[in-house]
Amino acid sequence: MRRSVTGRRKLAAVGVLTAIAVGVPAVSAVAAEINGSRLPFSVATAGSSEDGDRWKGSGSGHAKACGDVPVNDTRTFSAYIYQDKSFRPDPQIASASRSYKQSYGCGSYKGTSTGGKYYTKASWAGIPGSRAYGYVNAQN
């Protein structure tokens, strides 16, 4: 009798641990790129650009600006998230500035509203003759 109770407890413990192991990656995978927020750019010439796509605020209530330029150079780029306000100046919500030789990275989370519309902007330094492309995006 004792063995069957111990066996059931072990089976229950294994079931709980399996559920946790399966559930943790799903929870940590929630922080991802917001669909429609990616803005690619060429670093052959310096410039800035605004993404024409507008996206709604994420259900998480926050977003962060991210980006990457896969070039080994000390020049920098900046990523921005702006809220689209009709007939008013658009406030900057979040930003990040990184050196080209740093790998992909993000700024800090800032609050968004689910009813608001947002877009990404980028500014970057040019490397004449380079064929490299970088991008900025928003993550929730």
mmCIF file of C-alpha atoms in Angstrom:
data_model
loop_
_atom_site.group_PDB
_atom_site.id
_atom_site.type_symbol
_atom_site.label_atom_id
_atom_site.label_comp_id
_atom_site.label_asym_id
_atom_site.label_seq_id
_atom_site.Cartn_x
_atom_site.Cartn_y
_atom_site.Cartn_z
ATOM 1 C CA MET A 1 0.000 0.000 0.000
ATOM 2 C CA ARG A 2 2.783 2.409 0.907
ATOM 3 C CA ARG A 3 4.583 1.813 -2.372
ATOM 4 C CA SER A 4 1.544 2.730 -4.470
ATOM 5 C CA VAL A 5 1.044 6.018 -2.572
ATOM 6 C CA THR A 6 4.731 6.889 -2.962
ATOM 7 C CA GLY A 7 4.549 6.015 -6.647
ATOM 8 C CA ARG A 8 1.530 8.293 -7.109
ATOM 9 C CA ARG A 9 3.320 11.162 -5.372
ATOM 10 C CA LYS A 10 6.369 10.711 -7.579
ATOM 11 C CA LEU A 11 4.166 10.627 -10.665
ATOM 12 C CA ALA A 12 2.365 13.785 -9.530
ATOM 13 C CA ALA A 13 5.680 15.548 -8.839
ATOM 14 C CA VAL A 14 7.005 14.580 -12.269
ATOM 15 C CA GLY A 15 3.797 15.885 -13.856
ATOM 16 C CA VAL A 16 4.086 19.229 -12.066
ATOM 17 C CA LEU A 17 7.760 19.619 -12.981
ATOM 18 C CA THR A 18 6.993 18.776 -16.617
ATOM 19 C CA ALA A 19 4.217 21.389 -16.697
ATOM 20 C CA ILE A 20 6.590 23.991 -15.277
ATOM 21 C CA ALA A 21 9.356 23.073 -17.745
ATOM 22 C CA VAL A 22 6.943 23.332 -20.670
ATOM 23 C CA GLY A 23 5.277 26.518 -19.389
ATOM 24 C CA VAL A 24 8.419 28.549 -18.604
ATOM 25 C CA PRO A 25 9.651 28.829 -22.216
ATOM 26 C CA ALA A 26 6.163 29.882 -23.311
ATOM 27 C CA VAL A 27 6.069 32.647 -20.721
ATOM 28 C CA SER A 28 9.578 33.893 -21.504
ATOM 29 C CA ALA A 29 8.850 33.829 -25.248
ATOM 30 C CA VAL A 30 6.129 36.463 -24.792
ATOM 31 C CA ALA A 31 8.694 39.283 -25.115
ATOM 32 C CA ALA A 32 9.012 39.429 -28.884
ATOM 33 C CA GLU A 33 9.121 41.801 -31.817
ATOM 34 C CA ILE A 34 5.892 43.707 -32.316
ATOM 35 C CA ASN A 35 4.463 42.856 -35.724
ATOM 36 C CA GLY A 36 4.845 45.734 -38.182
ATOM 37 C CA SER A 37 7.477 47.594 -36.171
ATOM 38 C CA ARG A 38 10.624 46.541 -38.100
ATOM 39 C CA LEU A 39 12.378 49.321 -40.030
ATOM 40 C CA PRO A 40 15.420 48.267 -42.119
ATOM 41 C CA PHE A 41 18.029 50.748 -43.385
ATOM 42 C CA SER A 42 21.270 50.811 -45.366
ATOM 43 C CA VAL A 43 24.352 52.244 -43.670
ATOM 44 C CA ALA A 44 26.018 53.238 -46.976
ATOM 45 C CA THR A 45 24.985 56.844 -46.272
ATOM 46 C CA ALA A 46 23.999 58.544 -43.032
ATOM 47 C CA GLY A 47 20.341 59.248 -42.553
ATOM 48 C CA SER A 48 17.129 58.887 -40.646
ATOM 49 C CA SER A 49 13.826 57.271 -41.473
ATOM 50 C CA GLU A 50 10.319 56.901 -40.096
ATOM 51 C CA ASP A 51 8.360 53.691 -40.512
ATOM 52 C CA GLY A 52 5.112 54.191 -42.406
ATOM 53 C CA ASP A 53 3.466 51.242 -40.636
ATOM 54 C CA ARG A 54 1.495 52.077 -37.511
ATOM 55 C CA TRP A 55 0.886 49.420 -34.896
ATOM 56 C CA LYS A 56 -1.390 49.313 -31.884
ATOM 57 C CA GLY A 57 -0.039 49.347 -28.378
ATOM 58 C CA SER A 58 0.714 45.875 -27.113
ATOM 59 C CA GLY A 59 -1.466 44.102 -24.606
ATOM 60 C CA SER A 60 1.493 44.014 -22.224
ATOM 61 C CA GLY A 61 1.182 47.784 -21.724
ATOM 62 C CA HIS A 62 4.830 48.473 -22.547
ATOM 63 C CA ALA A 63 7.350 48.423 -25.390
ATOM 64 C CA LYS A 64 11.064 48.993 -25.882
ATOM 65 C CA ALA A 65 13.142 50.191 -28.833
ATOM 66 C CA CYS A 66 15.672 47.682 -30.200
ATOM 67 C CA GLY A 67 18.024 47.298 -33.133
ATOM 68 C CA ASP A 68 21.158 45.907 -34.703
ATOM 69 C CA VAL A 69 23.727 46.843 -37.351
ATOM 70 C CA PRO A 70 26.065 43.873 -37.997
ATOM 71 C CA VAL A 71 29.199 45.915 -38.738
ATOM 72 C CA ASN A 72 32.436 46.134 -36.747
ATOM 73 C CA ASP A 73 32.594 49.926 -36.517
ATOM 74 C CA THR A 74 32.449 52.476 -33.699
ATOM 75 C CA ARG A 75 29.730 54.600 -35.311
ATOM 76 C CA THR A 76 26.291 54.584 -33.750
ATOM 77 C CA PHE A 77 22.624 54.311 -34.586
ATOM 78 C CA SER A 78 19.520 55.187 -32.599
ATOM 79 C CA ALA A 79 16.098 53.547 -32.444
ATOM 80 C CA TYR A 80 12.971 55.386 -31.326
ATOM 81 C CA ILE A 81 9.317 54.612 -30.655
ATOM 82 C CA TYR A 82 6.820 57.440 -31.138
ATOM 83 C CA GLN A 83 3.119 57.592 -30.431
ATOM 84 C CA ASP A 84 1.041 58.784 -33.395
ATOM 85 C CA LYS A 85 -1.071 61.717 -32.204
ATOM 86 C CA SER A 86 -3.423 63.197 -34.785
ATOM 87 C CA PHE A 87 -3.060 66.972 -35.188
ATOM 88 C CA ARG A 88 -0.529 67.182 -32.322
ATOM 89 C CA PRO A 89 3.223 66.640 -32.043
ATOM 90 C CA ASP A 90 4.081 62.951 -31.657
ATOM 91 C CA PRO A 91 5.685 62.220 -28.265
ATOM 92 C CA GLN A 92 8.744 59.981 -28.098
ATOM 93 C CA ILE A 93 7.920 56.948 -25.972
ATOM 94 C CA ALA A 94 11.195 54.986 -25.898
ATOM 95 C CA SER A 95 14.683 55.051 -27.383
ATOM 96 C CA ALA A 96 17.945 53.142 -27.608
ATOM 97 C CA SER A 97 21.355 54.139 -28.951
ATOM 98 C CA ARG A 98 24.051 51.609 -29.774
ATOM 99 C CA SER A 99 27.411 51.281 -31.458
ATOM 100 C CA TYR A 100 27.494 49.252 -34.670
ATOM 101 C CA LYS A 101 29.921 46.751 -33.178
ATOM 102 C CA GLN A 102 27.642 45.960 -30.259
ATOM 103 C CA SER A 103 25.314 43.080 -30.966
ATOM 104 C CA TYR A 104 21.522 43.335 -31.001
ATOM 105 C CA GLY A 105 20.204 45.277 -28.029
ATOM 106 C CA CYS A 106 17.333 47.247 -26.596
ATOM 107 C CA GLY A 107 16.563 50.256 -24.444
ATOM 108 C CA SER A 108 14.326 50.101 -21.403
ATOM 109 C CA TYR A 109 10.601 49.393 -21.359
ATOM 110 C CA LYS A 110 8.221 52.349 -21.482
ATOM 111 C CA GLY A 111 4.458 52.345 -21.033
ATOM 112 C CA THR A 112 2.049 52.142 -23.959
ATOM 113 C CA SER A 113 -1.730 52.053 -24.172
ATOM 114 C CA THR A 114 -3.618 49.407 -26.123
ATOM 115 C CA GLY A 115 -5.700 52.085 -27.873
ATOM 116 C CA GLY A 116 -2.675 54.114 -29.001
ATOM 117 C CA LYS A 117 -0.942 53.851 -32.372
ATOM 118 C CA TYR A 118 2.854 53.764 -32.496
ATOM 119 C CA TYR A 119 5.694 53.729 -35.025
ATOM 120 C CA THR A 120 9.459 53.311 -35.111
ATOM 121 C CA LYS A 121 12.107 55.774 -36.259
ATOM 122 C CA ALA A 122 15.824 55.332 -36.836
ATOM 123 C CA SER A 123 18.848 57.561 -37.303
ATOM 124 C CA TRP A 124 22.285 56.261 -38.219
ATOM 125 C CA ALA A 125 25.823 57.194 -39.201
ATOM 126 C CA GLY A 126 26.994 56.309 -42.700
ATOM 127 C CA ILE A 127 29.894 54.129 -43.778
ATOM 128 C CA PRO A 128 30.686 55.066 -47.402
ATOM 129 C CA GLY A 129 30.840 52.021 -49.662
ATOM 130 C CA SER A 130 29.287 49.668 -47.103
ATOM 131 C CA ARG A 131 26.654 47.191 -48.256
ATOM 132 C CA ALA A 132 25.479 46.453 -44.707
ATOM 133 C CA TYR A 133 21.896 46.826 -43.564
ATOM 134 C CA GLY A 134 20.677 47.404 -40.057
ATOM 135 C CA TYR A 135 17.223 47.543 -38.550
ATOM 136 C CA VAL A 136 15.283 48.853 -35.606
ATOM 137 C CA ASN A 137 12.099 47.414 -34.128
ATOM 138 C CA ALA A 138 9.897 47.484 -31.074
ATOM 139 C CA GLN A 139 9.488 44.660 -28.582
ATOM 140 C CA ASN A 140 6.828 44.109 -25.954
#
